CSV table of C-alpha atoms and ligand atoms in Angstrom, one decimal:
chain,number,residue,atom,x,y,z
A,289,MET,CA,-0.6,13.0,19.2
A,290,LEU,CA,1.1,10.2,17.4
A,291,THR,CA,3.7,12.6,15.9
A,292,VAL,CA,5.0,13.7,19.3
A,293,ARG,CA,8.5,12.3,19.6
A,294,LYS,CA,9.1,10.7,23.0
A,295,SER,CA,12.4,9.0,22.2
A,296,THR,CA,15.2,11.3,23.3
A,297,ASN,CA,19.0,11.1,23.7
A,298,ILE,CA,19.3,8.7,20.8
A,299,ALA,CA,21.9,8.6,18.0
A,300,TRP,CA,21.9,7.0,14.5
A,301,HIS,CA,24.3,4.1,14.2
A,302,LYS,CA,25.6,3.6,10.7
A,303,SER,CA,26.3,0.2,9.2
A,304,SER,CA,29.2,-0.6,6.8
A,305,VAL,CA,26.8,-2.4,4.6
A,306,GLU,CA,24.5,0.2,3.0
A,307,LYS,CA,21.4,0.3,0.8
A,308,PHE,CA,23.6,0.6,-2.2
A,309,ASP,CA,25.4,-2.6,-1.4
A,310,ARG,CA,22.2,-4.5,-0.8
A,311,GLN,CA,20.8,-3.3,-4.1
A,312,GLU,CA,24.0,-4.4,-5.9
A,313,LEU,CA,23.5,-7.9,-4.4
A,314,LEU,CA,19.8,-8.1,-5.4
A,315,GLN,CA,20.2,-6.3,-8.8
A,316,GLN,CA,17.2,-4.1,-8.1
A,317,LYS,CA,16.3,-0.9,-6.4
A,318,GLY,CA,14.3,-0.8,-3.1
A,319,CYS,CA,11.0,1.1,-3.3
A,320,VAL,CA,7.5,1.1,-2.0
A,321,ILE,CA,4.5,0.4,-4.3
A,322,TRP,CA,1.5,1.8,-2.3
A,323,ILE,CA,-1.8,0.3,-3.5
A,324,THR,CA,-4.8,2.3,-2.3
A,325,GLY,CA,-8.5,1.8,-3.0
A,326,LEU,CA,-11.9,0.8,-1.6
A,327,SER,CA,-12.5,-2.5,0.1
A,328,GLY,CA,-13.1,-5.0,-2.7
A,329,SER,CA,-11.3,-2.9,-5.4
A,330,GLY,CA,-8.7,-5.7,-5.9
A,331,LYS,CA,-5.7,-4.4,-3.8
A,332,SER,CA,-4.7,-7.8,-2.4
A,333,THR,CA,-5.3,-9.5,-5.7
A,334,LEU,CA,-3.0,-7.0,-7.5
A,335,ALA,CA,-0.4,-7.2,-4.7
A,336,CYS,CA,-0.2,-11.0,-5.0
A,337,THR,CA,-0.2,-11.0,-8.9
A,338,LEU,CA,2.5,-8.3,-8.9
A,339,SER,CA,4.6,-10.1,-6.3
A,340,ARG,CA,4.4,-13.3,-8.4
A,341,GLY,CA,5.2,-11.5,-11.6
A,342,LEU,CA,8.3,-9.8,-10.1
A,343,HIS,CA,9.3,-13.1,-8.4
A,344,LEU,CA,9.3,-14.8,-11.8
A,345,ARG,CA,11.7,-12.1,-13.1
A,346,GLY,CA,14.0,-12.8,-10.1
A,347,LYS,CA,13.1,-9.8,-8.1
A,348,LEU,CA,12.7,-9.8,-4.3
A,349,THR,CA,9.3,-8.4,-3.1
A,350,TYR,CA,7.4,-8.4,0.2
A,351,ILE,CA,3.7,-7.6,0.6
A,352,LEU,CA,2.4,-5.6,3.6
A,353,ASP,CA,-1.4,-6.1,3.3
A,354,GLY,CA,-3.6,-4.0,5.7
A,355,ASP,CA,-5.8,-6.9,6.6
A,356,ASN,CA,-2.8,-9.1,7.3
A,357,VAL,CA,-0.8,-6.6,9.3
A,358,ARG,CA,-3.9,-6.0,11.4
A,359,HIS,CA,-3.6,-9.6,12.5
A,360,GLY,CA,-0.3,-8.9,14.3
A,361,LEU,CA,1.6,-5.6,14.5
A,362,ASN,CA,-1.5,-3.5,14.2
A,363,SER,CA,-4.0,-5.8,16.0
A,364,ASP,CA,-4.5,-3.0,18.6
A,365,LEU,CA,-5.9,-0.6,16.1
A,366,SER,CA,-9.6,0.0,15.2
A,367,PHE,CA,-11.1,1.7,12.1
A,368,LYS,CA,-11.5,5.1,13.9
A,369,VAL,CA,-9.8,7.9,12.0
A,370,GLU,CA,-6.9,8.2,14.4
A,371,ASP,CA,-6.3,4.4,14.4
A,372,ARG,CA,-6.4,4.3,10.6
A,373,ALA,CA,-3.8,7.0,10.6
A,374,GLU,CA,-1.6,5.0,13.0
A,375,ASN,CA,-2.1,1.9,11.0
A,376,ILE,CA,-0.9,3.7,7.9
A,377,ARG,CA,2.0,5.4,9.7
A,378,ARG,CA,3.3,2.1,11.1
A,379,ILE,CA,3.0,0.4,7.7
A,380,GLY,CA,4.7,3.4,6.0
A,381,GLU,CA,7.6,3.1,8.5
A,382,VAL,CA,7.9,-0.7,8.0
A,383,ALA,CA,7.7,-0.2,4.2
A,384,LYS,CA,10.5,2.3,4.4
A,385,LEU,CA,12.7,-0.3,6.2
A,386,PHE,CA,11.9,-2.9,3.5
A,387,ALA,CA,12.8,-0.4,0.8
A,388,ASP,CA,16.1,0.4,2.6
A,389,ALA,CA,16.8,-3.4,2.6
A,390,GLY,CA,16.6,-3.2,-1.2
A,391,ILE,CA,13.3,-4.9,-1.4
A,392,ILE,CA,10.4,-4.0,-3.6
A,393,CYS,CA,7.8,-3.5,-0.9
A,394,ILE,CA,4.1,-3.8,-1.9
A,395,ALA,CA,1.8,-2.1,0.6
A,396,SER,CA,-1.9,-2.7,0.0
A,397,LEU,CA,-4.3,-1.0,2.3
A,398,ILE,CA,-7.4,1.2,1.9
A,399,SER,CA,-5.4,4.2,3.3
A,400,PRO,CA,-8.5,6.5,2.8
A,401,TYR,CA,-6.9,9.8,3.8
A,402,ARG,CA,-4.7,11.7,1.4
A,403,LYS,CA,-2.6,13.3,4.3
A,404,ASP,CA,-1.8,9.8,5.7
A,405,ARG,CA,-0.6,8.6,2.3
A,406,ASP,CA,1.4,11.8,1.7
A,407,ALA,CA,3.1,11.4,5.1
A,408,CYS,CA,4.3,7.9,4.0
A,409,ARG,CA,5.5,9.3,0.7
A,410,ALA,CA,7.5,11.9,2.6
A,411,LEU,CA,9.4,9.2,4.4
A,412,LEU,CA,11.1,8.1,1.2
A,413,PRO,CA,13.5,9.6,-1.3
A,414,GLU,CA,11.9,11.2,-4.4
A,415,GLY,CA,10.5,8.6,-6.8
A,416,ASP,CA,10.8,5.7,-4.4
A,417,PHE,CA,7.1,5.9,-3.3
A,418,ILE,CA,4.9,4.7,-6.2
A,419,GLU,CA,1.3,5.3,-5.4
A,420,VAL,CA,-1.1,3.1,-7.3
A,421,PHE,CA,-4.8,4.0,-7.2
A,422,LEU,CA,-7.3,1.2,-7.9
A,423,ASP,CA,-10.0,3.3,-9.3
A,424,VAL,CA,-13.0,0.9,-9.0
A,425,PRO,CA,-16.5,2.4,-8.5
A,426,LEU,CA,-18.2,1.7,-5.2
A,427,GLN,CA,-21.0,-0.1,-7.0
A,428,VAL,CA,-18.5,-2.6,-8.5
A,429,CYS,CA,-16.8,-3.2,-5.1
A,430,GLU,CA,-20.1,-3.6,-3.4
A,431,ALA,CA,-21.4,-6.1,-6.0
A,432,ARG,CA,-18.2,-8.1,-5.5
A,433,ASP,CA,-18.4,-8.0,-1.7
A,434,PRO,CA,-16.3,-11.2,-1.3
A,435,LYS,CA,-16.3,-11.0,2.6
A,436,GLY,CA,-20.0,-9.8,2.9
A,437,LEU,CA,-18.8,-6.6,4.7
A,438,TYR,CA,-20.7,-4.2,2.5
A,439,LYS,CA,-23.9,-6.1,3.3
A,440,LEU,CA,-23.2,-5.8,7.0
A,441,ALA,CA,-22.3,-2.1,6.6
A,442,ARG,CA,-25.5,-1.4,4.6
A,443,CYS,CA,-27.6,-2.9,7.4
A,444,GLY,CA,-25.7,-1.0,10.1
A,445,LYS,CA,-23.9,-4.0,11.6
A,446,ILE,CA,-20.5,-2.4,10.8
A,447,LYS,CA,-20.2,1.3,11.5
A,448,GLY,CA,-17.8,3.6,9.8
A,449,PHE,CA,-17.2,1.4,6.7
A,450,THR,CA,-15.2,3.1,4.0
A,451,GLY,CA,-17.3,4.2,1.1
A,452,ILE,CA,-20.6,3.7,3.0
A,453,ASP,CA,-20.5,5.9,6.1
A,454,ASP,CA,-16.7,6.7,6.2
A,455,PRO,CA,-14.8,8.8,3.6
A,456,TYR,CA,-12.4,7.8,0.9
A,457,GLU,CA,-10.2,10.5,-0.6
A,458,PRO,CA,-8.9,9.5,-4.1
A,459,PRO,CA,-5.3,10.5,-4.9
A,460,LEU,CA,-5.0,13.8,-6.8
A,461,ASN,CA,-1.8,13.0,-8.7
A,462,CYS,CA,-0.5,9.5,-8.1
A,463,GLU,CA,2.0,7.7,-10.2
A,464,ILE,CA,-0.4,5.0,-11.6
A,465,VAL,CA,-4.2,4.9,-11.9
A,466,LEU,CA,-5.8,1.5,-12.8
A,467,GLN,CA,-9.4,1.9,-13.7
A,468,GLN,CA,-12.0,-0.8,-13.7
A,469,LYS,CA,-15.0,0.5,-15.5
A,470,GLY,CA,-18.4,-1.1,-16.2
A,471,GLY,CA,-18.0,-3.8,-18.9
A,472,ASP,CA,-14.3,-3.2,-19.6
A,473,CYS,CA,-12.7,-5.8,-17.3
A,474,VAL,CA,-9.0,-5.4,-16.8
A,475,SER,CA,-7.4,-8.6,-15.5
A,476,PRO,CA,-5.1,-8.6,-12.4
A,477,SER,CA,-2.3,-9.7,-14.6
A,478,ASP,CA,-2.8,-6.8,-17.0
A,479,MET,CA,-2.8,-4.4,-14.1
A,480,ALA,CA,0.4,-6.0,-12.7
A,481,GLU,CA,2.1,-5.7,-16.1
A,482,THR,CA,1.3,-2.0,-16.1
A,483,VAL,CA,3.1,-1.6,-12.7
A,484,ILE,CA,6.0,-3.8,-13.8
A,485,SER,CA,6.4,-1.7,-17.0
A,486,TYR,CA,6.5,1.4,-14.8
A,487,LEU,CA,9.2,-0.1,-12.6
A,488,GLU,CA,11.2,-1.2,-15.6
A,489,GLU,CA,11.0,2.3,-17.2
A,490,LYS,CA,12.1,4.0,-14.0
A,491,GLY,CA,15.0,1.7,-13.5
A,492,TYR,CA,13.9,-0.1,-10.3
A,493,LEU,CA,14.4,-3.6,-11.8
A,494,GLN,CA,18.2,-3.1,-12.0
A,495,ALA,CA,20.8,-2.0,-9.5
B,1214,PPS,N1,-14.9,-0.1,9.0
B,1214,PPS,C1,-14.1,-0.7,8.0
B,1214,PPS,N2,-13.8,0.0,6.9
B,1214,PPS,C2,-13.0,-0.5,6.0
B,1214,PPS,N3,-12.5,-1.8,6.0
B,1214,PPS,C3,-12.9,-2.5,7.1
B,1214,PPS,C4,-13.7,-2.0,8.1
B,1214,PPS,N4,-13.8,-3.0,9.1
B,1214,PPS,C5,-13.1,-4.0,8.7
B,1214,PPS,N5,-12.6,-3.8,7.5
B,1214,PPS,C6,-11.7,-4.8,6.8
B,1214,PPS,O1,-10.4,-4.2,7.0
B,1214,PPS,C7,-9.7,-4.2,5.8
B,1214,PPS,C8,-9.0,-2.8,5.6
B,1214,PPS,O2,-7.9,-2.6,6.4
B,1214,PPS,P1,-6.8,-1.5,6.1
B,1214,PPS,O3,-5.8,-1.7,7.1
B,1214,PPS,O4,-6.5,-1.6,4.7
B,1214,PPS,O5,-7.7,-0.2,6.3
B,1214,PPS,S1,-7.1,1.3,6.6
B,1214,PPS,O6,-6.1,1.6,5.6
B,1214,PPS,O7,-6.6,1.4,7.9
B,1214,PPS,O8,-8.3,2.2,6.3
B,1214,PPS,C9,-10.7,-4.4,4.7
B,1214,PPS,O9,-10.0,-5.2,3.8
B,1214,PPS,P2,-10.0,-5.0,2.2
B,1214,PPS,O10,-11.3,-5.5,1.8
B,1214,PPS,O11,-8.9,-6.0,1.8
B,1214,PPS,O12,-9.7,-3.6,1.9
B,1214,PPS,C10,-11.9,-5.0,5.4
B,1214,PPS,O13,-11.8,-6.4,5.2
B,1215,ADP,N1,-8.9,-7.1,-11.9
B,1215,ADP,C1,-10.0,-7.7,-11.3
B,1215,ADP,N2,-11.1,-8.0,-12.1
B,1215,ADP,C2,-12.1,-8.6,-11.6
B,1215,ADP,N3,-12.3,-9.1,-10.4
B,1215,ADP,C3,-11.2,-8.8,-9.5
B,1215,ADP,C4,-10.0,-8.1,-10.0
B,1215,ADP,N4,-9.2,-8.0,-8.9
B,1215,ADP,C5,-9.8,-8.6,-7.9
B,1215,ADP,N5,-11.0,-9.1,-8.2
B,1215,ADP,C6,-12.0,-9.7,-7.3
B,1215,ADP,O1,-12.5,-8.7,-6.5
B,1215,ADP,C7,-12.7,-9.2,-5.2
B,1215,ADP,C8,-11.9,-8.3,-4.2
B,1215,ADP,O2,-10.5,-8.4,-4.5
B,1215,ADP,P1,-9.5,-8.2,-3.3
B,1215,ADP,O3,-8.1,-8.3,-3.9
B,1215,ADP,O4,-9.8,-9.0,-2.1
B,1215,ADP,O5,-9.8,-6.6,-3.0
B,1215,ADP,P2,-9.3,-5.7,-1.8
B,1215,ADP,O6,-8.0,-6.3,-1.2
B,1215,ADP,O7,-9.2,-4.4,-2.3
B,1215,ADP,O8,-10.4,-5.8,-0.7
B,1215,ADP,C9,-12.2,-10.7,-5.2
B,1215,ADP,O9,-13.3,-11.5,-5.3
B,1215,ADP,C10,-11.3,-10.7,-6.4
B,1215,ADP,O10,-11.3,-12.0,-7.0
């Protein structure tokens, strides 16, 4: 099991510069914005739009995108259930380090299982894990199909594709739900503004 601890005889070494000091320097609070949703729901687009919007306000962000992290750190992981869990666990741990650095970390990955997302939430202090559900129907994602992956999944060339022959468990009570229904098109910048307003209201955009 991935949760079995094999590192023993280790001790935590404290630094004289702490999260509080870094937040003072940056004039913001470190946190994790966790964007979950189907492939094609707009996670990467929202992550980039949000990062740009916050950057323009002088806030330091960093994006951990599932697709991108799978090019390096997680290139050894497949899309089997246990590998998805490990993908999410590692990104959750890295996101925690970014938040501790005082950075607004934007993690965008399908993260289809509730228990894997909840485990990442549990790594952070109360309030610092902000789960954003991109609630976009499968039909809309499939019609977009920017990488042609749904087409491949439908004809059996990709097995275990989320939403087709692999599950997606929507959040039950996340912080923000962004819906994209039928004709009502919500632009990426409107979605990013919703998230920025939440951060403002909760005090994350000041130290
Ligand atoms: N079987 C299967 N199911 C879902 N997605 C697949 C699969 N195979 C490859 N891809 C591509 O991988 C991207 C999703 O990676 P993630 O790390 O976000 O997935 S997960 O959180 O571990 O489930 C996903 O990117 P996005 O479209 O940006 O979501 C796909 O491009
Ligand atoms: N709010 C939106 N409204 C309409 N189209 C969008 C929106 N957000 C993203 N898209 C489009 O949907 C497709 C999938 O977006 P992407 O960000 O790659 O999704 P994901 O990262 O979830 O796979 C892209 O073609 C993108 O331009």
